PDB file of C-alpha atoms in Angstrom:
ATOM      1  CA  MET A 251      34.598 -11.149  20.218  1.00 52.00           C
ATOM      2  CA  ALA A 252      35.501 -14.758  19.362  1.00 50.00           C
ATOM      3  CA  ASN A 253      38.716 -15.469  21.304  1.00 59.00           C
ATOM      4  CA  GLY A 254      39.746 -19.030  20.945  1.00 56.00           C
ATOM      5  CA  GLY A 255      36.256 -20.322  20.317  1.00 66.00           C
ATOM      6  CA  PRO A 256      34.611 -21.358  16.976  1.00 80.00           C
ATOM      7  CA  VAL A 257      34.313 -18.786  14.343  1.00 85.00           C
ATOM      8  CA  GLU A 258      31.083 -18.693  12.349  1.00 90.00           C
ATOM      9  CA  HIS A 259      31.613 -18.777   8.539  1.00 92.00           C
ATOM     10  CA  GLY A 260      29.537 -18.186   5.493  1.00 96.00           C
ATOM     11  CA  TYR A 261      26.770 -15.523   4.782  1.00 97.00           C
ATOM     12  CA  PRO A 262      24.141 -15.875   7.537  1.00 97.00           C
ATOM     13  CA  HIS A 263      23.545 -12.052   7.729  1.00 97.00           C
ATOM     14  CA  LEU A 264      23.776 -11.342   3.956  1.00 97.00           C
ATOM     15  CA  GLU A 265      20.228  -9.882   3.572  1.00 97.00           C
ATOM     16  CA  THR A 266      20.804  -7.437   6.647  1.00 98.00           C
ATOM     17  CA  VAL A 267      24.301  -6.532   5.126  1.00 98.00           C
ATOM     18  CA  ARG A 268      22.561  -5.637   1.783  1.00 98.00           C
ATOM     19  CA  ALA A 269      19.898  -3.763   3.602  1.00 98.00           C
ATOM     20  CA  ALA A 270      22.551  -1.849   5.571  1.00 98.00           C
ATOM     21  CA  ILE A 271      24.447  -0.796   2.267  1.00 98.00           C
ATOM     22  CA  THR A 272      21.140   0.483   0.911  1.00 98.00           C
ATOM     23  CA  ALA A 273      20.189   2.394   4.043  1.00 98.00           C
ATOM     24  CA  LEU A 274      23.786   3.985   3.919  1.00 98.00           C
ATOM     25  CA  TYR A 275      23.398   5.342   0.441  1.00 97.00           C
ATOM     26  CA  ARG A 276      19.886   6.659   1.345  1.00 97.00           C
ATOM     27  CA  ARG A 277      21.050   8.455   4.422  1.00 97.00           C
ATOM     28  CA  LEU A 278      24.392   9.778   3.124  1.00 96.00           C
ATOM     29  CA  SER A 279      23.698  10.286  -0.741  1.00 92.00           C
ATOM     30  CA  TYR A 280      26.072   9.446  -3.524  1.00 94.00           C
ATOM     31  CA  ASP A 281      28.169  12.465  -3.073  1.00 95.00           C
ATOM     32  CA  THR A 282      28.879  11.876   0.624  1.00 96.00           C
ATOM     33  CA  VAL A 283      29.726   8.141  -0.035  1.00 97.00           C
ATOM     34  CA  GLN A 284      32.188   9.259  -2.707  1.00 96.00           C
ATOM     35  CA  ALA A 285      33.984  11.506  -0.099  1.00 96.00           C
ATOM     36  CA  PHE A 286      35.148   8.185   1.577  1.00 97.00           C
ATOM     37  CA  SER A 287      37.073   6.936  -1.483  1.00 96.00           C
ATOM     38  CA  ALA A 288      40.272   6.450   0.474  1.00 96.00           C
ATOM     39  CA  SER A 289      40.366   3.995   3.251  1.00 97.00           C
ATOM     40  CA  VAL A 290      42.098   4.383   6.618  1.00 96.00           C
ATOM     41  CA  ALA A 291      45.891   4.069   5.844  1.00 95.00           C
ATOM     42  CA  PRO A 292      47.721   1.253   7.653  1.00 94.00           C
ATOM     43  CA  ALA A 293      50.550   3.745   8.763  1.00 93.00           C
ATOM     44  CA  ASP A 294      47.957   5.952  10.404  1.00 94.00           C
ATOM     45  CA  VAL A 295      46.785   3.399  12.833  1.00 93.00           C
ATOM     46  CA  ALA A 296      49.880   1.324  13.354  1.00 90.00           C
ATOM     47  CA  PHE A 297      50.572   0.496  16.930  1.00 86.00           C
ATOM     48  CA  CYS A 298      53.745  -1.186  18.119  1.00 81.00           C
ATOM     49  CA  ASP A 299      54.563  -2.723  21.506  1.00 78.00           C
ATOM     50  CA  THR A 300      56.904   0.276  22.424  1.00 82.00           C
ATOM     51  CA  ASP A 301      54.202   2.900  22.034  1.00 85.00           C
ATOM     52  CA  ASP A 302      52.528   4.216  25.218  1.00 90.00           C
ATOM     53  CA  LEU A 303      49.342   2.217  25.541  1.00 92.00           C
ATOM     54  CA  HIS A 304      47.065   5.178  26.410  1.00 92.00           C
ATOM     55  CA  LEU A 305      48.697   7.764  24.323  1.00 93.00           C
ATOM     56  CA  GLY A 306      48.756   5.342  21.305  1.00 92.00           C
ATOM     57  CA  ALA A 307      45.164   4.423  21.658  1.00 93.00           C
ATOM     58  CA  GLN A 308      44.188   8.137  21.781  1.00 94.00           C
ATOM     59  CA  ARG A 309      46.152   8.678  18.700  1.00 94.00           C
ATOM     60  CA  VAL A 310      44.527   5.839  16.793  1.00 95.00           C
ATOM     61  CA  ALA A 311      41.096   7.081  17.878  1.00 94.00           C
ATOM     62  CA  ARG A 312      41.856  10.588  16.629  1.00 94.00           C
ATOM     63  CA  GLU A 313      42.815   9.168  13.300  1.00 95.00           C
ATOM     64  CA  ILE A 314      39.606   7.178  12.875  1.00 96.00           C
ATOM     65  CA  VAL A 315      37.414  10.115  14.152  1.00 95.00           C
ATOM     66  CA  ARG A 316      39.189  12.141  11.491  1.00 95.00           C
ATOM     67  CA  HIS A 317      38.478   9.534   8.878  1.00 97.00           C
ATOM     68  CA  PHE A 318      34.866   9.727   9.650  1.00 96.00           C
ATOM     69  CA  ARG A 319      34.858  13.630   9.569  1.00 95.00           C
ATOM     70  CA  LEU A 320      33.796  14.032  13.068  1.00 91.00           C
ATOM     71  CA  PRO A 321      35.942  17.025  14.143  1.00 82.00           C
ATOM     72  CA  ASP A 322      34.095  17.905  17.190  1.00 83.00           C
ATOM     73  CA  ALA A 323      33.956  14.346  18.688  1.00 84.00           C
ATOM     74  CA  ARG A 324      36.486  13.416  21.273  1.00 88.00           C
ATOM     75  CA  LEU A 325      37.007   9.891  22.349  1.00 89.00           C
ATOM     76  CA  ILE A 326      38.353   9.069  25.833  1.00 90.00           C
ATOM     77  CA  VAL A 327      39.766   5.588  25.631  1.00 93.00           C
ATOM     78  CA  GLY A 328      40.196   3.318  28.673  1.00 93.00           C
ATOM     79  CA  PHE A 329      40.648  -0.423  29.346  1.00 93.00           C
ATOM     80  CA  ARG A 330      38.919  -2.894  31.572  1.00 92.00           C
ATOM     81  CA  GLU A 331      37.861  -6.589  31.809  1.00 91.00           C
ATOM     82  CA  MET A 332      34.816  -7.374  29.770  1.00 88.00           C
ATOM     83  CA  THR A 333      33.294 -10.043  27.565  1.00 84.00           C
ATOM     84  CA  HIS A 334      33.115  -7.898  24.547  1.00 86.00           C
ATOM     85  CA  ALA A 335      35.937  -6.307  22.536  1.00 87.00           C
ATOM     86  CA  ALA A 336      34.805  -2.787  23.373  1.00 91.00           C
ATOM     87  CA  HIS A 337      32.016  -0.577  24.376  1.00 90.00           C
ATOM     88  CA  VAL A 338      31.063   3.127  23.780  1.00 91.00           C
ATOM     89  CA  GLU A 339      28.661   5.334  25.573  1.00 84.00           C
ATOM     90  CA  LEU A 340      26.509   7.082  23.046  1.00 82.00           C
ATOM     91  CA  ALA A 341      25.749  10.420  24.836  1.00 76.00           C
ATOM     92  CA  ALA A 342      25.067  13.744  23.339  1.00 72.00           C
ATOM     93  CA  GLY A 343      28.813  14.371  22.952  1.00 69.00           C
ATOM     94  CA  PRO A 344      31.134  15.916  22.140  1.00 87.00           C
ATOM     95  CA  GLU A 345      33.092  13.532  24.508  1.00 88.00           C
ATOM     96  CA  TYR A 346      32.432   9.902  24.153  1.00 90.00           C
ATOM     97  CA  PHE A 347      33.918   7.299  26.524  1.00 92.00           C
ATOM     98  CA  VAL A 348      35.170   4.027  24.931  1.00 93.00           C
ATOM     99  CA  GLU A 349      36.241   1.120  26.985  1.00 94.00           C
ATOM    100  CA  LEU A 350      38.448  -1.611  25.361  1.00 93.00           C
ATOM    101  CA  ASN A 351      38.905  -5.105  26.558  1.00 93.00           C
ATOM    102  CA  ASP A 352      41.889  -5.632  28.791  1.00 92.00           C
ATOM    103  CA  ARG A 353      43.233  -8.068  26.131  1.00 89.00           C
ATOM    104  CA  PHE A 354      44.180  -5.218  23.977  1.00 89.00           C
ATOM    105  CA  ARG A 355      46.771  -4.160  26.418  1.00 90.00           C
ATOM    106  CA  THR A 356      48.936  -7.073  24.994  1.00 88.00           C
ATOM    107  CA  HIS A 357      47.249  -7.209  21.357  1.00 86.00           C
ATOM    108  CA  ARG A 358      47.847  -3.651  20.517  1.00 89.00           C
ATOM    109  CA  ARG A 359      47.970  -4.090  16.710  1.00 89.00           C
ATOM    110  CA  ASP A 360      44.213  -4.740  16.958  1.00 92.00           C
ATOM    111  CA  ILE A 361      43.233  -1.667  18.812  1.00 93.00           C
ATOM    112  CA  GLY A 362      42.515   0.126  15.533  1.00 94.00           C
ATOM    113  CA  ALA A 363      40.055  -2.542  14.536  1.00 95.00           C
ATOM    114  CA  ALA A 364      38.124  -2.305  17.849  1.00 94.00           C
ATOM    115  CA  LEU A 365      38.058   1.425  17.759  1.00 95.00           C
ATOM    116  CA  ALA A 366      36.876   1.567  14.106  1.00 96.00           C
ATOM    117  CA  HIS A 367      33.707  -0.393  15.168  1.00 96.00           C
ATOM    118  CA  GLU A 368      33.056   2.004  18.166  1.00 95.00           C
ATOM    119  CA  VAL A 369      33.740   5.093  16.177  1.00 95.00           C
ATOM    120  CA  THR A 370      31.214   3.933  13.563  1.00 96.00           C
ATOM    121  CA  HIS A 371      28.770   3.569  16.432  1.00 95.00           C
ATOM    122  CA  VAL A 372      29.266   7.343  17.069  1.00 94.00           C
ATOM    123  CA  TYR A 373      28.947   8.189  13.416  1.00 96.00           C
ATOM    124  CA  LEU A 374      25.687   6.268  13.097  1.00 96.00           C
ATOM    125  CA  HIS A 375      24.455   8.036  16.292  1.00 93.00           C
ATOM    126  CA  ARG A 376      25.235  11.320  14.885  1.00 92.00           C
ATOM    127  CA  LEU A 377      23.453  10.318  11.535  1.00 94.00           C
ATOM    128  CA  ASP A 378      20.490   8.948  13.503  1.00 94.00           C
ATOM    129  CA  LEU A 379      20.742   5.883  11.330  1.00 97.00           C
ATOM    130  CA  SER A 380      19.715   2.625  12.998  1.00 96.00           C
ATOM    131  CA  PHE A 381      17.875  -0.701  12.529  1.00 97.00           C
ATOM    132  CA  PRO A 382      15.101  -2.032  14.736  1.00 95.00           C
ATOM    133  CA  THR A 383      17.096  -4.572  16.828  1.00 96.00           C
ATOM    134  CA  THR A 384      20.414  -4.509  18.656  1.00 94.00           C
ATOM    135  CA  ALA A 385      21.622  -7.500  16.451  1.00 95.00           C
ATOM    136  CA  GLU A 386      20.795  -5.704  13.228  1.00 97.00           C
ATOM    137  CA  ASN A 387      22.414  -2.452  14.509  1.00 96.00           C
ATOM    138  CA  GLU A 388      25.598  -4.343  15.077  1.00 96.00           C
ATOM    139  CA  ILE A 389      25.567  -5.622  11.479  1.00 98.00           C
ATOM    140  CA  LEU A 390      24.808  -2.204  10.303  1.00 98.00           C
ATOM    141  CA  THR A 391      27.860  -0.813  12.239  1.00 97.00           C
ATOM    142  CA  ASP A 392      30.246  -3.440  10.867  1.00 98.00           C
ATOM    143  CA  THR A 393      28.868  -2.908   7.347  1.00 98.00           C
ATOM    144  CA  VAL A 394      29.149   0.855   7.370  1.00 98.00           C
ATOM    145  CA  ALA A 395      32.607   0.803   8.964  1.00 98.00           C
ATOM    146  CA  THR A 396      33.796  -1.538   6.235  1.00 98.00           C
ATOM    147  CA  TYR A 397      32.070   0.188   3.346  1.00 98.00           C
ATOM    148  CA  LEU A 398      33.400   3.674   4.404  1.00 98.00           C
ATOM    149  CA  GLY A 399      37.055   2.444   4.588  1.00 97.00           C
ATOM    150  CA  ALA A 400      37.703   1.611   8.220  1.00 97.00           C
ATOM    151  CA  GLY A 401      36.416  -1.930   8.501  1.00 92.00           C
ATOM    152  CA  TRP A 402      39.276  -3.679   6.695  1.00 96.00           C
ATOM    153  CA  LEU A 403      40.940  -3.488  10.179  1.00 96.00           C
ATOM    154  CA  LEU A 404      38.133  -5.592  11.544  1.00 96.00           C
ATOM    155  CA  LEU A 405      38.874  -8.235   8.887  1.00 96.00           C
ATOM    156  CA  ASP A 406      42.594  -8.072   9.405  1.00 96.00           C
ATOM    157  CA  ALA A 407      42.059  -8.939  13.083  1.00 94.00           C
ATOM    158  CA  TYR A 408      40.657 -12.261  12.143  1.00 94.00           C
ATOM    159  CA  ARG A 409      43.172 -15.054  12.692  1.00 89.00           C
ATOM    160  CA  GLU A 410      42.530 -18.646  13.005  1.00 82.00           C
ATOM    161  CA  ASP A 411      44.585 -21.913  13.139  1.00 75.00           C
ATOM    162  CA  GLY A 412      44.382 -25.364  14.573  1.00 68.00           C
ATOM    163  CA  VAL A 413      44.588 -24.291  18.161  1.00 69.00           C
ATOM    164  CA  SER A 414      43.474 -20.782  18.513  1.00 75.00           C
ATOM    165  CA  SER A 415      41.189 -18.141  16.873  1.00 81.00           C
ATOM    166  CA  GLN A 416      40.380 -14.501  16.990  1.00 85.00           C
ATOM    167  CA  LYS A 417      37.691 -12.504  15.349  1.00 90.00           C
ATOM    168  CA  LEU A 418      36.240  -8.991  16.074  1.00 92.00           C
ATOM    169  CA  GLY A 419      32.934  -7.676  14.903  1.00 92.00           C
ATOM    170  CA  TYR A 420      29.630  -9.186  14.221  1.00 94.00           C
ATOM    171  CA  LEU A 421      30.000 -10.187  10.586  1.00 97.00           C
ATOM    172  CA  THR A 422      31.538 -13.510   9.541  1.00 96.00           C
ATOM    173  CA  PRO A 423      34.960 -13.224   7.840  1.00 97.00           C
ATOM    174  CA  GLU A 424      33.400 -13.868   4.500  1.00 98.00           C
ATOM    175  CA  GLU A 425      30.777 -11.305   5.110  1.00 98.00           C
ATOM    176  CA  PHE A 426      33.427  -8.785   5.929  1.00 98.00           C
ATOM    177  CA  GLY A 427      35.222  -9.819   2.732  1.00 98.00           C
ATOM    178  CA  TYR A 428      31.891  -9.344   0.787  1.00 98.00           C
ATOM    179  CA  VAL A 429      31.388  -5.706   1.953  1.00 98.00           C
ATOM    180  CA  LEU A 430      35.126  -4.964   1.533  1.00 98.00           C
ATOM    181  CA  ALA A 431      34.752  -6.246  -2.046  1.00 98.00           C
ATOM    182  CA  LYS A 432      31.600  -4.130  -2.657  1.00 98.00           C
ATOM    183  CA  ARG A 433      33.699  -1.169  -1.691  1.00 97.00           C
ATOM    184  CA  SER A 434      36.687  -2.240  -3.797  1.00 97.00           C
ATOM    185  CA  LEU A 435      34.445  -2.703  -6.899  1.00 96.00           C
ATOM    186  CA  PHE A 436      32.928   0.706  -6.317  1.00 96.00           C
ATOM    187  CA  PHE A 437      36.086   2.748  -5.600  1.00 96.00           C
ATOM    188  CA  GLY A 438      38.653   0.688  -7.633  1.00 95.00           C
ATOM    189  CA  GLU A 439      40.639   0.107  -4.299  1.00 94.00           C
ATOM    190  CA  ASP A 440      42.540  -2.993  -3.569  1.00 94.00           C
ATOM    191  CA  PRO A 441      42.670  -3.487   0.239  1.00 94.00           C
ATOM    192  CA  SER A 442      44.267  -6.821  -0.009  1.00 92.00           C
ATOM    193  CA  VAL A 443      47.881  -5.453   0.054  1.00 94.00           C
ATOM    194  CA  TRP A 444      47.156  -4.130   3.614  1.00 95.00           C
ATOM    195  CA  PHE A 445      46.344  -7.587   5.164  1.00 95.00           C
ATOM    196  CA  THR A 446      48.753  -8.920   7.757  1.00 93.00           C
ATOM    197  CA  SER A 447      46.436 -12.005   8.350  1.00 93.00           C
ATOM    198  CA  ALA A 448      46.428 -14.791   5.680  1.00 92.00           C
ATOM    199  CA  GLN A 449      42.934 -15.868   6.832  1.00 94.00           C
ATOM    200  CA  ALA A 450      41.690 -12.467   6.130  1.00 95.00           C
ATOM    201  CA  TYR A 451      43.080 -12.472   2.663  1.00 95.00           C
ATOM    202  CA  THR A 452      41.268 -15.723   1.909  1.00 96.00           C
ATOM    203  CA  ALA A 453      37.930 -14.380   3.476  1.00 97.00           C
ATOM    204  CA  TYR A 454      38.347 -11.242   1.266  1.00 97.00           C
ATOM    205  CA  ALA A 455      38.939 -13.552  -1.851  1.00 97.00           C
ATOM    206  CA  ARG A 456      35.687 -15.458  -1.008  1.00 97.00           C
ATOM    207  CA  GLY A 457      33.690 -12.267  -0.457  1.00 98.00           C
ATOM    208  CA  LEU A 458      34.973 -10.818  -3.679  1.00 97.00           C
ATOM    209  CA  ASP A 459      33.630 -13.927  -5.615  1.00 97.00           C
ATOM    210  CA  ARG A 460      30.335 -13.494  -3.902  1.00 97.00           C
ATOM    211  CA  ALA A 461      30.185  -9.729  -4.604  1.00 97.00           C
ATOM    212  CA  ARG A 462      30.896 -10.431  -8.296  1.00 97.00           C
ATOM    213  CA  GLN A 463      28.097 -12.851  -8.502  1.00 96.00           C
ATOM    214  CA  ASP A 464      25.648  -9.765  -7.809  1.00 96.00           C
ATOM    215  CA  GLY A 465      26.704  -8.208 -11.057  1.00 95.00           C
ATOM    216  CA  ARG A 466      26.100 -11.457 -12.941  1.00 95.00           C
ATOM    217  CA  GLN A 467      22.389 -11.912 -12.215  1.00 95.00           C
ATOM    218  CA  PRO A 468      19.746 -11.569 -14.803  1.00 94.00           C
ATOM    219  CA  PRO A 469      18.503  -9.391 -16.359  1.00 95.00           C
ATOM    220  CA  LEU A 470      21.998  -7.889 -16.362  1.00 96.00           C
ATOM    221  CA  THR A 471      23.723  -8.719 -19.650  1.00 94.00           C
ATOM    222  CA  ALA A 472      26.838 -10.056 -17.667  1.00 94.00           C
ATOM    223  CA  ALA A 473      24.598 -13.061 -16.528  1.00 93.00           C
ATOM    224  CA  GLY A 474      25.792 -16.406 -17.710  1.00 88.00           C
ATOM    225  CA  TRP A 475      24.000 -18.810 -19.991  1.00 90.00           C
ATOM    226  CA  ALA A 476      22.180 -20.677 -17.353  1.00 90.00           C
ATOM    227  CA  GLY A 477      21.013 -17.492 -15.728  1.00 90.00           C
ATOM    228  CA  ARG A 478      19.834 -16.124 -19.075  1.00 92.00           C
ATOM    229  CA  ARG A 479      17.939 -19.418 -19.823  1.00 93.00           C
ATOM    230  CA  ARG A 480      16.175 -19.466 -16.412  1.00 92.00           C
ATOM    231  CA  TYR A 481      15.155 -15.731 -16.791  1.00 92.00           C
ATOM    232  CA  ALA A 482      13.737 -16.373 -20.261  1.00 92.00           C
ATOM    233  CA  HIS A 483      11.537 -19.262 -18.792  1.00 91.00           C
ATOM    234  CA  ASP A 484      10.445 -17.158 -15.868  1.00 91.00           C
ATOM    235  CA  ARG A 485       9.588 -14.230 -18.136  1.00 91.00           C
ATOM    236  CA  ARG A 486       7.183 -16.440 -20.109  1.00 88.00           C
ATOM    237  CA  HIS A 487       5.511 -17.431 -16.908  1.00 85.00           C
ATOM    238  CA  ALA A 488       5.705 -14.054 -15.117  1.00 79.00           C
ATOM    239  CA  SER A 489       3.188 -14.901 -12.486  1.00 73.00           C
ATOM    240  CA  GLY A 490       5.137 -18.002 -11.462  1.00 76.00           C
ATOM    241  CA  VAL A 491       8.597 -16.734 -10.718  1.00 83.00           C
ATOM    242  CA  PRO A 492      10.088 -18.549  -7.672  1.00 84.00           C
ATOM    243  CA  PRO A 493      10.578 -16.379  -4.545  1.00 82.00           C
ATOM    244  CA  THR A 494      14.222 -17.253  -4.601  1.00 84.00           C
ATOM    245  CA  ALA A 495      14.856 -15.420  -7.944  1.00 88.00           C
ATOM    246  CA  PRO A 496      16.618 -12.022  -7.754  1.00 90.00           C
ATOM    247  CA  TYR A 497      14.024 -10.623 -10.007  1.00 93.00           C
ATOM    248  CA  SER A 498      10.234 -10.330 -10.271  1.00 92.00           C
ATOM    249  CA  PHE A 499       7.765  -9.219 -12.865  1.00 92.00           C
ATOM    250  CA  SER A 500       4.667  -6.921 -12.737  1.00 90.00           C
ATOM    251  CA  PRO A 501       2.608  -5.018 -15.077  1.00 89.00           C
ATOM    252  CA  ASP A 502       2.708  -1.080 -15.342  1.00 86.00           C
ATOM    253  CA  PRO A 503      -0.510   0.994 -15.397  1.00 86.00           C
ATOM    254  CA  ALA A 504      -0.812   0.466 -19.066  1.00 86.00           C
ATOM    255  CA  GLY A 505      -0.525  -3.450 -18.696  1.00 84.00           C
ATOM    256  CA  ARG A 506       3.022  -3.641 -20.147  1.00 89.00           C
ATOM    257  CA  LEU A 507       5.390  -6.074 -18.293  1.00 92.00           C
ATOM    258  CA  ARG A 508       8.155  -4.684 -16.094  1.00 94.00           C
ATOM    259  CA  VAL A 509      10.952  -6.340 -14.288  1.00 94.00           C
ATOM    260  CA  SER A 510      12.329  -5.422 -10.925  1.00 95.00           C
ATOM    261  CA  PHE A 511      15.703  -6.469  -9.565  1.00 96.00           C
ATOM    262  CA  PRO A 512      18.433  -5.299  -7.107  1.00 97.00           C
ATOM    263  CA  CYS A 513      21.181  -2.901  -8.083  1.00 97.00           C
ATOM    264  CA  PRO A 514      24.308  -4.900  -7.700  1.00 97.00           C
ATOM    265  CA  THR A 515      26.091  -1.894  -6.157  1.00 97.00           C
ATOM    266  CA  CYS A 516      23.785  -0.505  -3.448  1.00 97.00           C
ATOM    267  CA  HIS A 517      20.877  -3.290  -3.628  1.00 97.00           C
ATOM    268  CA  GLN A 518      18.029  -0.671  -4.119  1.00 97.00           C
ATOM    269  CA  ARG A 519      15.373  -2.272  -6.437  1.00 96.00           C
ATOM    270  CA  ILE A 520      15.403  -1.023  -9.930  1.00 96.00           C
ATOM    271  CA  ARG A 521      12.324  -1.384 -12.263  1.00 95.00           C
ATOM    272  CA  VAL A 522      12.676  -1.436 -15.993  1.00 94.00           C
ATOM    273  CA  PRO A 523      10.315  -2.245 -18.960  1.00 93.00           C
ATOM    274  CA  VAL A 524      10.726  -5.700 -20.523  1.00 94.00           C
ATOM    275  CA  ARG A 525      11.628  -4.854 -24.027  1.00 90.00           C
ATOM    276  CA  GLY A 526      15.128  -6.268 -24.746  1.00 89.00           C
ATOM    277  CA  ARG A 527      18.179  -4.411 -24.437  1.00 93.00           C
ATOM    278  CA  VAL A 528      17.907  -1.594 -21.830  1.00 92.00           C
ATOM    279  CA  ARG A 529      20.512   0.707 -20.111  1.00 94.00           C
ATOM    280  CA  ALA A 530      19.342   1.588 -16.610  1.00 95.00           C
ATOM    281  CA  ARG A 531      20.904   3.981 -14.070  1.00 96.00           C
ATOM    282  CA  CYS A 532      20.381   3.484 -10.332  1.00 96.00           C
ATOM    283  CA  ALA A 533      19.071   6.763  -8.899  1.00 95.00           C
ATOM    284  CA  LEU A 534      20.665   6.032  -5.549  1.00 96.00           C
ATOM    285  CA  CYS A 535      24.291   5.055  -6.331  1.00 96.00           C
ATOM    286  CA  ARG A 536      24.393   6.182 -10.002  1.00 96.00           C
ATOM    287  CA  THR A 537      25.599   2.779 -11.391  1.00 96.00           C
ATOM    288  CA  VAL A 538      24.825   2.422 -14.983  1.00 96.00           C
ATOM    289  CA  LEU A 539      23.506  -1.107 -15.802  1.00 96.00           C
ATOM    290  CA  GLU A 540      23.409  -2.906 -19.053  1.00 96.00           C
ATOM    291  CA  CYS A 541      20.383  -5.159 -19.059  1.00 95.00           C
ATOM    292  CA  ASP A 542      18.707  -7.647 -21.420  1.00 94.00           C
ATOM    293  CA  THR A 543      15.145  -7.790 -20.292  1.00 91.00           C
TER     294      THR A 543
END
């Protein structure tokens, strides 16, 4: 939890974020991801200063548990002094003990954001979905929370001005915006109307620009002139494609050239023949892609 200190910006965890989206689709399937088409509603997790602290925290926790379809999971929420925003004990269940930073006693509107991250930990624990390191697991947790409709709360908790700052979660604001934009493009949902933080809105707009760039990379037909020209050059010199390129070439068993590139929705790599206009369908997220190979 960045509290008054510097907030990291940019996309330092982008590759891990993309790997997390792919892992989520592989673990859940397209149909299960589709079941999360509606985000957590602002009214369901609203918390005003006149609400009872403990009863209000339990109510918000129940709403987020319900969103993640964990009917037999019960969260017991308490408060104590700590460095991090929150902590959850990942036991066998069905009861999970969540501790929130004492700071939330007086910053109640952000309790939903902290609980969204911790409930996602429980959800991933139940799915048995994890990454090798603790740092990667935290990125996975923020990414899944956001992609499945609860993480907009984490981005909205980001506030920064000339004298103070606050950010929850392990993604940068722009990375939260990127994942939220991925969700928005997939479900056709506009989360920007829910933001109470002007800085969150700006981060989402930047993330949306970055997410749209994923759909404009060659060999997709939406790629711009410069990208198409670079792709044509690399195709002629298939063995010398730079490692920074989003695509790579390889021969099939019959010796015909094929191109491999990441799906702009779920980032699973797709391989299609190099033969001009091709329509491809991602087997993981079912996105139909128009390509010019």
